[in-house]
Short mmCIF file of C-alpha atoms in Angstrom, two decimals:
data_model
loop_
_atom_site.label_atom_id
_atom_site.label_comp_id
_atom_site.label_asym_id
_atom_site.label_seq_id
_atom_site.Cartn_x
_atom_site.Cartn_y
_atom_site.Cartn_z
CA MET A 7 15.00 19.69 -19.93
CA PRO A 8 15.51 18.64 -23.45
CA LYS A 9 17.59 21.02 -25.29
CA PRO A 10 18.27 22.31 -28.74
CA ARG A 11 21.76 21.33 -27.65
CA ALA A 12 23.52 24.11 -29.39
CA ASN A 13 25.27 25.50 -26.34
CA LEU A 14 25.05 25.65 -22.58
CA LEU A 15 22.83 28.72 -22.59
CA SER A 16 20.29 27.18 -24.92
CA ARG A 17 20.31 23.94 -22.95
CA ARG A 18 19.55 25.81 -19.75
CA GLY A 19 16.80 27.67 -21.53
CA ILE A 20 15.17 24.46 -22.55
CA LEU A 21 15.69 23.06 -19.13
CA ALA A 22 13.73 25.94 -17.67
CA ALA A 23 11.07 25.86 -20.33
CA GLY A 24 11.15 22.29 -21.37
CA GLY A 25 8.49 22.82 -23.94
CA ALA A 26 9.99 20.58 -26.51
CA LEU A 27 11.61 17.82 -24.70
CA GLY A 28 12.47 15.03 -26.98
CA LEU A 29 12.37 11.44 -26.05
CA GLY A 30 12.82 8.38 -28.02
CA ALA A 31 11.48 5.39 -29.73
CA ALA A 32 13.27 3.06 -31.94
CA LEU A 33 15.63 0.72 -30.27
CA ALA A 34 19.13 2.09 -30.72
CA ALA A 35 21.63 -0.50 -31.81
CA CYS A 36 22.71 -2.42 -28.79
CA GLY A 37 24.65 -5.37 -27.71
CA ASP A 38 27.82 -7.20 -28.43
CA ASP A 39 27.65 -10.40 -30.40
CA ASP A 40 27.39 -12.25 -27.10
CA ALA A 41 24.74 -9.90 -25.75
CA LYS A 42 22.06 -9.62 -28.39
CA SER A 43 19.31 -10.07 -25.86
CA GLY A 44 20.08 -6.84 -24.06
CA GLY A 45 23.53 -5.57 -24.85
CA SER A 46 25.13 -7.20 -21.83
CA ASP A 47 26.24 -10.34 -20.09
CA LYS A 48 23.29 -11.48 -18.00
CA ALA A 49 23.63 -11.02 -14.28
CA SER A 50 21.79 -13.13 -11.77
CA ALA A 51 19.21 -11.42 -9.59
CA SER A 52 21.46 -12.05 -6.63
CA GLY A 53 24.23 -10.05 -8.24
CA LYS A 54 26.58 -13.05 -8.24
CA SER A 55 28.06 -13.19 -11.68
CA GLY A 56 31.27 -12.83 -13.56
CA PRO A 57 32.40 -9.90 -15.69
CA TRP A 58 29.72 -7.37 -16.64
CA SER A 59 29.37 -5.39 -19.84
CA PHE A 60 26.74 -3.28 -21.52
CA LYS A 61 26.89 -1.68 -24.96
CA ASP A 62 25.14 1.67 -24.79
CA ASP A 63 23.52 3.90 -27.38
CA ARG A 64 26.79 5.66 -28.16
CA GLY A 65 28.13 2.32 -29.32
CA GLN A 66 30.45 2.26 -26.31
CA THR A 67 30.74 -0.81 -24.10
CA ALA A 68 30.94 -0.27 -20.36
CA LYS A 69 32.79 -3.08 -18.58
CA ALA A 70 33.45 -4.16 -15.01
CA ASP A 71 34.84 -7.20 -13.25
CA LYS A 72 31.46 -7.77 -11.62
CA VAL A 73 27.91 -6.49 -11.85
CA PRO A 74 27.91 -2.86 -10.64
CA ALA A 75 26.68 -2.39 -7.09
CA ASN A 76 27.57 1.27 -6.53
CA ILE A 77 25.46 2.87 -9.24
CA VAL A 78 25.22 6.60 -9.86
CA ALA A 79 22.56 7.77 -12.28
CA PHE A 80 20.52 10.67 -13.55
CA THR A 81 17.43 10.85 -11.34
CA GLY A 82 14.96 9.70 -14.00
CA VAL A 83 17.16 6.73 -14.89
CA ALA A 84 17.51 5.82 -11.22
CA ALA A 85 13.72 5.93 -10.85
CA ALA A 86 13.26 3.59 -13.82
CA LEU A 87 15.83 1.13 -12.48
CA PHE A 88 14.11 1.29 -9.07
CA ASP A 89 10.91 0.04 -10.69
CA TYR A 90 12.87 -3.03 -11.79
CA GLY A 91 14.32 -3.62 -8.34
CA ILE A 92 17.71 -2.00 -8.94
CA GLU A 93 18.66 0.68 -6.41
CA VAL A 94 21.34 3.31 -6.93
CA LYS A 95 23.65 5.00 -4.43
CA GLY A 96 23.82 8.47 -5.93
CA VAL A 97 21.77 10.64 -8.27
CA PHE A 98 22.12 13.88 -10.19
CA GLY A 99 19.34 15.93 -11.71
CA PRO A 100 15.97 17.15 -10.33
CA THR A 101 15.47 15.05 -7.22
CA LYS A 102 14.19 17.31 -4.45
CA THR A 103 11.79 20.25 -4.73
CA LYS A 104 12.25 23.51 -2.86
CA ASP A 105 9.97 22.28 -0.07
CA GLY A 106 12.06 19.13 0.37
CA LYS A 107 9.67 16.72 -1.31
CA ALA A 108 10.57 14.28 -4.04
CA ASP A 109 10.62 15.76 -7.53
CA VAL A 110 8.31 14.19 -10.12
CA GLN A 111 11.36 12.69 -11.81
CA ALA A 112 12.30 10.76 -8.67
CA GLY A 113 9.39 8.36 -9.10
CA ASP A 114 8.90 5.98 -6.19
CA MET A 115 12.42 6.31 -4.76
CA ASP A 116 12.97 7.30 -1.14
CA ILE A 117 15.17 10.31 -1.81
CA SER A 118 16.27 10.44 1.85
CA LYS A 119 18.35 7.34 1.14
CA LEU A 120 20.12 8.85 -1.86
CA THR A 121 23.29 10.89 -2.14
CA ILE A 122 22.29 13.85 -4.31
CA LEU A 123 25.28 15.05 -6.29
CA GLY A 124 23.40 17.94 -7.87
CA ASN A 125 19.77 18.97 -8.00
CA GLU A 126 19.95 21.51 -10.82
CA TYR A 127 21.56 21.71 -14.22
CA GLY A 128 25.27 22.44 -13.94
CA GLN A 129 25.52 20.97 -10.44
CA PHE A 130 27.60 17.81 -9.93
CA ASN A 131 29.65 17.34 -6.77
CA ILE A 132 32.70 15.42 -7.95
CA GLU A 133 34.04 14.90 -4.42
CA LYS A 134 30.80 13.22 -3.31
CA TYR A 135 30.79 11.22 -6.51
CA ALA A 136 34.30 9.90 -5.92
CA ALA A 137 33.45 9.10 -2.29
CA LEU A 138 30.72 6.74 -3.47
CA ALA A 139 33.36 4.64 -5.26
CA PRO A 140 31.04 4.35 -8.25
CA ASP A 141 31.04 1.25 -10.40
CA VAL A 142 29.11 2.92 -13.23
CA LEU A 143 27.54 6.27 -14.14
CA ILE A 144 24.31 6.20 -16.17
CA SER A 145 22.33 8.94 -17.87
CA THR A 146 20.06 9.62 -20.80
CA MET A 147 21.05 11.48 -23.97
CA PHE A 148 19.06 14.16 -25.79
CA ASP A 149 21.30 14.48 -28.82
CA ASP A 150 23.12 12.28 -31.28
CA ALA A 151 26.52 13.49 -30.10
CA GLY A 152 26.56 11.27 -27.02
CA THR A 153 26.12 14.07 -24.46
CA LEU A 154 25.19 12.59 -21.09
CA TRP A 155 22.22 14.52 -19.72
CA TYR A 156 22.99 16.61 -16.62
CA VAL A 157 26.69 15.74 -16.66
CA PRO A 158 28.19 19.26 -16.87
CA ALA A 159 30.28 19.79 -19.98
CA GLU A 160 32.83 21.83 -18.05
CA SER A 161 33.52 19.02 -15.57
CA LYS A 162 32.83 15.87 -17.57
CA ASP A 163 36.55 15.10 -17.97
CA LYS A 164 37.14 15.33 -14.21
CA ILE A 165 34.12 13.12 -13.63
CA ALA A 166 35.48 10.57 -16.08
CA LYS A 167 38.84 10.53 -14.28
CA VAL A 168 37.13 9.08 -11.21
CA GLY A 169 37.34 5.87 -13.20
CA ALA A 170 33.79 4.54 -13.43
CA PRO A 171 32.57 3.56 -16.91
CA SER A 172 29.53 5.40 -18.21
CA VAL A 173 26.35 4.31 -19.97
CA GLY A 174 24.18 6.53 -22.16
CA ILE A 175 20.59 5.64 -23.10
CA SER A 176 19.27 7.67 -26.02
CA VAL A 177 15.94 9.43 -25.61
CA TYR A 178 16.37 11.49 -28.76
CA ASP A 179 14.48 11.39 -32.05
CA ARG A 180 12.78 8.03 -31.60
CA GLN A 181 9.58 6.65 -30.10
CA MET A 182 8.96 5.88 -26.45
CA THR A 183 9.18 2.14 -26.97
CA GLY A 184 12.91 2.37 -27.76
CA PRO A 185 14.12 3.77 -24.43
CA LEU A 186 11.72 1.47 -22.63
CA GLU A 187 13.32 -1.58 -24.23
CA ARG A 188 16.82 -0.28 -23.63
CA MET A 189 16.17 0.54 -19.98
CA LEU A 190 14.72 -2.93 -19.47
CA ALA A 191 17.84 -4.46 -21.03
CA LEU A 192 20.06 -2.33 -18.83
CA ALA A 193 18.11 -3.32 -15.72
CA GLU A 194 18.43 -6.98 -16.69
CA SER A 195 22.18 -6.61 -17.07
CA LEU A 196 22.31 -5.15 -13.57
CA GLY A 197 20.49 -8.12 -12.06
CA ALA A 198 16.79 -7.38 -12.48
CA ASP A 199 14.36 -10.24 -12.99
CA VAL A 200 12.65 -8.99 -16.12
CA THR A 201 10.45 -12.08 -16.30
CA SER A 202 8.85 -11.43 -12.92
CA ALA A 203 5.09 -11.13 -12.62
CA LYS A 204 5.44 -7.44 -11.73
CA VAL A 205 7.39 -6.60 -14.87
CA THR A 206 5.26 -8.78 -17.11
CA LYS A 207 2.09 -7.18 -15.77
CA ALA A 208 3.46 -3.65 -16.24
CA LYS A 209 4.49 -4.37 -19.82
CA LYS A 210 1.07 -5.83 -20.63
CA ARG A 211 -0.55 -2.74 -19.12
CA PHE A 212 1.61 -0.52 -21.34
CA GLU A 213 0.70 -2.50 -24.45
CA ASP A 214 -3.00 -2.32 -23.57
CA ALA A 215 -2.67 1.42 -22.92
CA ALA A 216 -1.09 1.92 -26.34
CA ALA A 217 -3.98 0.08 -27.97
CA LYS A 218 -6.43 2.21 -26.00
CA LEU A 219 -4.76 5.44 -27.08
CA ARG A 220 -4.69 4.32 -30.70
CA ALA A 221 -8.42 3.55 -30.53
CA ALA A 222 -9.23 6.86 -28.84
CA ALA A 223 -7.28 8.82 -31.45
CA LYS A 224 -8.95 6.93 -34.29
CA ALA A 225 -12.41 7.56 -32.85
CA ASN A 226 -11.71 11.26 -32.30
CA PRO A 227 -9.48 12.37 -35.18
CA ASP A 228 -10.57 16.02 -34.96
CA ILE A 229 -9.44 16.51 -31.36
CA LYS A 230 -6.31 18.66 -31.55
CA VAL A 231 -3.70 18.31 -28.82
CA LEU A 232 -1.27 21.16 -28.20
CA ILE A 233 1.91 20.52 -26.22
CA GLY A 234 2.88 23.48 -24.07
CA SER A 235 5.25 24.67 -21.40
CA ALA A 236 5.14 27.88 -19.40
CA SER A 237 7.75 30.31 -18.15
CA GLN A 238 7.33 33.83 -16.85
CA ASP A 239 7.69 35.53 -20.23
CA ILE A 240 7.34 32.77 -22.80
CA PHE A 241 4.87 30.05 -23.72
CA TYR A 242 6.57 27.18 -25.55
CA VAL A 243 4.73 25.05 -28.12
CA SER A 244 6.47 21.78 -28.87
CA GLY A 245 6.69 20.07 -32.20
CA SER A 246 6.26 16.31 -32.21
CA ASN A 247 9.63 15.48 -33.77
CA LEU A 248 12.63 14.64 -31.55
CA SER A 249 10.57 14.02 -28.39
CA VAL A 250 10.07 10.33 -27.72
CA ASP A 251 6.68 10.66 -26.09
CA LEU A 252 5.29 12.93 -28.80
CA GLU A 253 6.69 10.84 -31.62
CA TYR A 254 4.96 7.83 -30.10
CA PHE A 255 1.67 9.68 -29.60
CA LYS A 256 1.80 10.74 -33.24
CA ALA A 257 2.55 7.17 -34.36
CA LEU A 258 -0.56 6.06 -32.46
CA GLY A 259 -2.64 8.58 -34.37
CA VAL A 260 -2.92 11.50 -31.94
CA ASN A 261 -3.67 14.79 -33.75
CA ILE A 262 -0.84 16.95 -32.40
CA VAL A 263 -0.69 20.67 -33.19
CA GLU A 264 2.51 21.16 -35.21
CA PRO A 265 4.32 24.52 -35.38
CA PRO A 266 5.94 25.08 -38.81
CA ALA A 267 9.50 23.81 -39.12
CA LYS A 268 10.83 27.33 -39.66
CA THR A 269 9.50 28.46 -36.27
CA LEU A 270 11.15 25.49 -34.55
CA LYS A 271 14.54 26.19 -36.06
CA ALA A 272 15.74 28.55 -33.33
CA SER A 273 15.38 25.81 -30.71
CA GLY A 274 17.03 23.13 -32.80
CA GLY A 275 13.66 21.68 -33.76
CA TRP A 276 12.15 21.33 -30.31
CA PHE A 277 9.65 24.15 -29.86
CA GLU A 278 8.34 27.56 -30.87
CA ASN A 279 8.54 30.52 -28.48
CA LEU A 280 5.36 32.56 -28.13
CA SER A 281 4.74 35.69 -26.11
CA TRP A 282 1.78 35.44 -23.77
CA GLU A 283 -0.01 37.95 -25.99
CA ASN A 284 0.18 35.42 -28.82
CA VAL A 285 -0.62 32.31 -26.81
CA ASP A 286 -3.79 31.86 -28.89
CA LYS A 287 -1.83 31.43 -32.13
CA TYR A 288 -2.84 27.78 -32.48
CA ASP A 289 -6.28 26.21 -32.09
CA ALA A 290 -6.42 23.32 -29.65
CA ASP A 291 -9.00 21.15 -27.92
CA ILE A 292 -6.60 19.73 -25.34
CA ILE A 293 -3.47 21.35 -23.95
CA MET A 294 -0.80 19.12 -22.41
CA MET A 295 1.40 21.16 -20.06
CA ASP A 296 4.96 20.36 -18.97
CA ASN A 297 4.81 18.91 -15.45
CA ARG A 298 8.46 19.48 -14.49
CA SER A 299 9.18 21.50 -11.38
CA ALA A 300 11.24 24.05 -13.34
CA THR A 301 8.15 25.19 -15.24
CA ILE A 302 5.07 27.17 -14.24
CA GLN A 303 2.10 24.88 -13.71
CA PRO A 304 -1.37 25.67 -15.15
CA ALA A 305 -2.91 26.51 -11.78
CA ASP A 306 -0.29 29.22 -11.31
CA ILE A 307 -0.67 30.89 -14.71
CA THR A 308 -2.35 34.25 -14.21
CA LYS A 309 -2.14 35.59 -17.77
CA GLY A 310 -5.53 36.72 -19.07
CA THR A 311 -4.76 35.47 -22.57
CA TRP A 312 -4.22 31.98 -21.15
CA LYS A 313 -7.49 31.98 -19.26
CA LYS A 314 -9.38 32.89 -22.45
CA LEU A 315 -8.15 29.88 -24.41
CA PRO A 316 -11.07 27.57 -25.32
CA ALA A 317 -9.30 24.47 -23.99
CA VAL A 318 -8.56 26.23 -20.70
CA LYS A 319 -12.12 27.47 -20.32
CA ALA A 320 -13.39 23.95 -21.05
CA GLY A 321 -11.12 22.45 -18.40
CA GLN A 322 -9.26 20.42 -21.00
CA VAL A 323 -5.72 21.01 -19.75
CA ILE A 324 -3.78 17.94 -18.67
CA PRO A 325 -0.19 17.32 -17.49
CA ARG A 326 2.53 16.23 -19.83
CA VAL A 327 5.19 14.00 -18.32
CA THR A 328 7.85 15.76 -20.33
CA GLU A 329 10.71 13.55 -19.15
CA PRO A 330 9.16 10.12 -18.67
CA ILE A 331 10.59 7.61 -16.25
CA PHE A 332 11.33 4.82 -18.68
CA SER A 333 9.79 1.83 -16.98
CA TYR A 334 6.61 0.22 -18.26
CA ASP A 335 5.04 0.88 -14.87
CA LYS A 336 5.50 4.64 -15.22
CA CYS A 337 4.81 4.98 -18.95
CA ALA A 338 1.54 3.06 -19.09
CA PRO A 339 -0.40 5.75 -17.13
CA ILE A 340 0.87 8.41 -19.55
CA LEU A 341 -0.89 6.68 -22.43
CA GLU A 342 -3.97 5.86 -20.36
CA ASP A 343 -4.42 9.44 -19.23
CA LEU A 344 -4.08 10.87 -22.72
CA ALA A 345 -6.52 8.30 -24.11
CA ALA A 346 -9.06 9.20 -21.42
CA ALA A 347 -8.63 12.93 -22.12
CA ILE A 348 -9.19 12.45 -25.85
CA GLU A 349 -12.25 10.28 -25.25
CA LYS A 350 -13.81 12.87 -22.93
CA ALA A 351 -12.75 16.03 -24.79
CA LYS A 352 -15.27 18.37 -26.34
CA LYS A 353 -14.47 19.95 -29.67
CA VAL A 354 -13.73 23.59 -28.76
CA SER A 355 -11.29 24.70 -31.46
#
């Protein structure tokens, strides 16, 4: 779903293809002077506290008389908050698949308990939103213009008139650790106990996973990893800039296949479009494929050119969690799985 963010059409195109999703790393500036530890006034786990505020990655401070209870959030954000014990009332974004099951971006949430305001890009039921009496609206951002992901541009003003403050967490042009820290700070402001054994254990697991991936990449520097996404007519090859997961993988030493900058230009820097006839343009030992429900999954790709790729023939195709759920619990397995794939991979390129 990341987008070159040039216009609505290109954003939808990236949503469908998702090949170059960008997610982030460095901690965006946060916090008021009285909230340096997380950009907010601390709330107790019981929710009993005074005024609440949180300075987001747009530099805007959301405020309320009390800690928000009626939270509406982009599905992936809601899933991250759920991992910290914070439950939302409403969600927007990929939540339910066509067969009624939870989308990968819903994480561990029980989607039957959620009010889904929109399941696809461009969908956002303002009437349902208002009926929830929201205290805050939260989403991620895939650009530096402060665009809230999955909040339709054509109705954002009407959504704002409902009266709830909004919070934007940047997942653009930074490493994965940035959004993780920001989401943790946001959860803390909303009443999460970030010092609990569960959170501490998950963070330690993430740190250990990062060390494991760094070691695997160092021990296997020649293993090339290509980042792909499939649609009916196009195979997308992502560059490692802009996407938070890929920028972090690269920082840990992973040898990512990089399309030239000039070929990424048309997508705003996210990915290169290839026809299926040219899917063998780049050599790769491992192919990471976009796992989002809007894309074609490897098992369903019938193109002969795909089946002839060395990495495919060797069984070295693994999922890419293109839009991570930014909790340490959900991000640690991403690093662990990539480390294991690199350790086991045969050189086939």
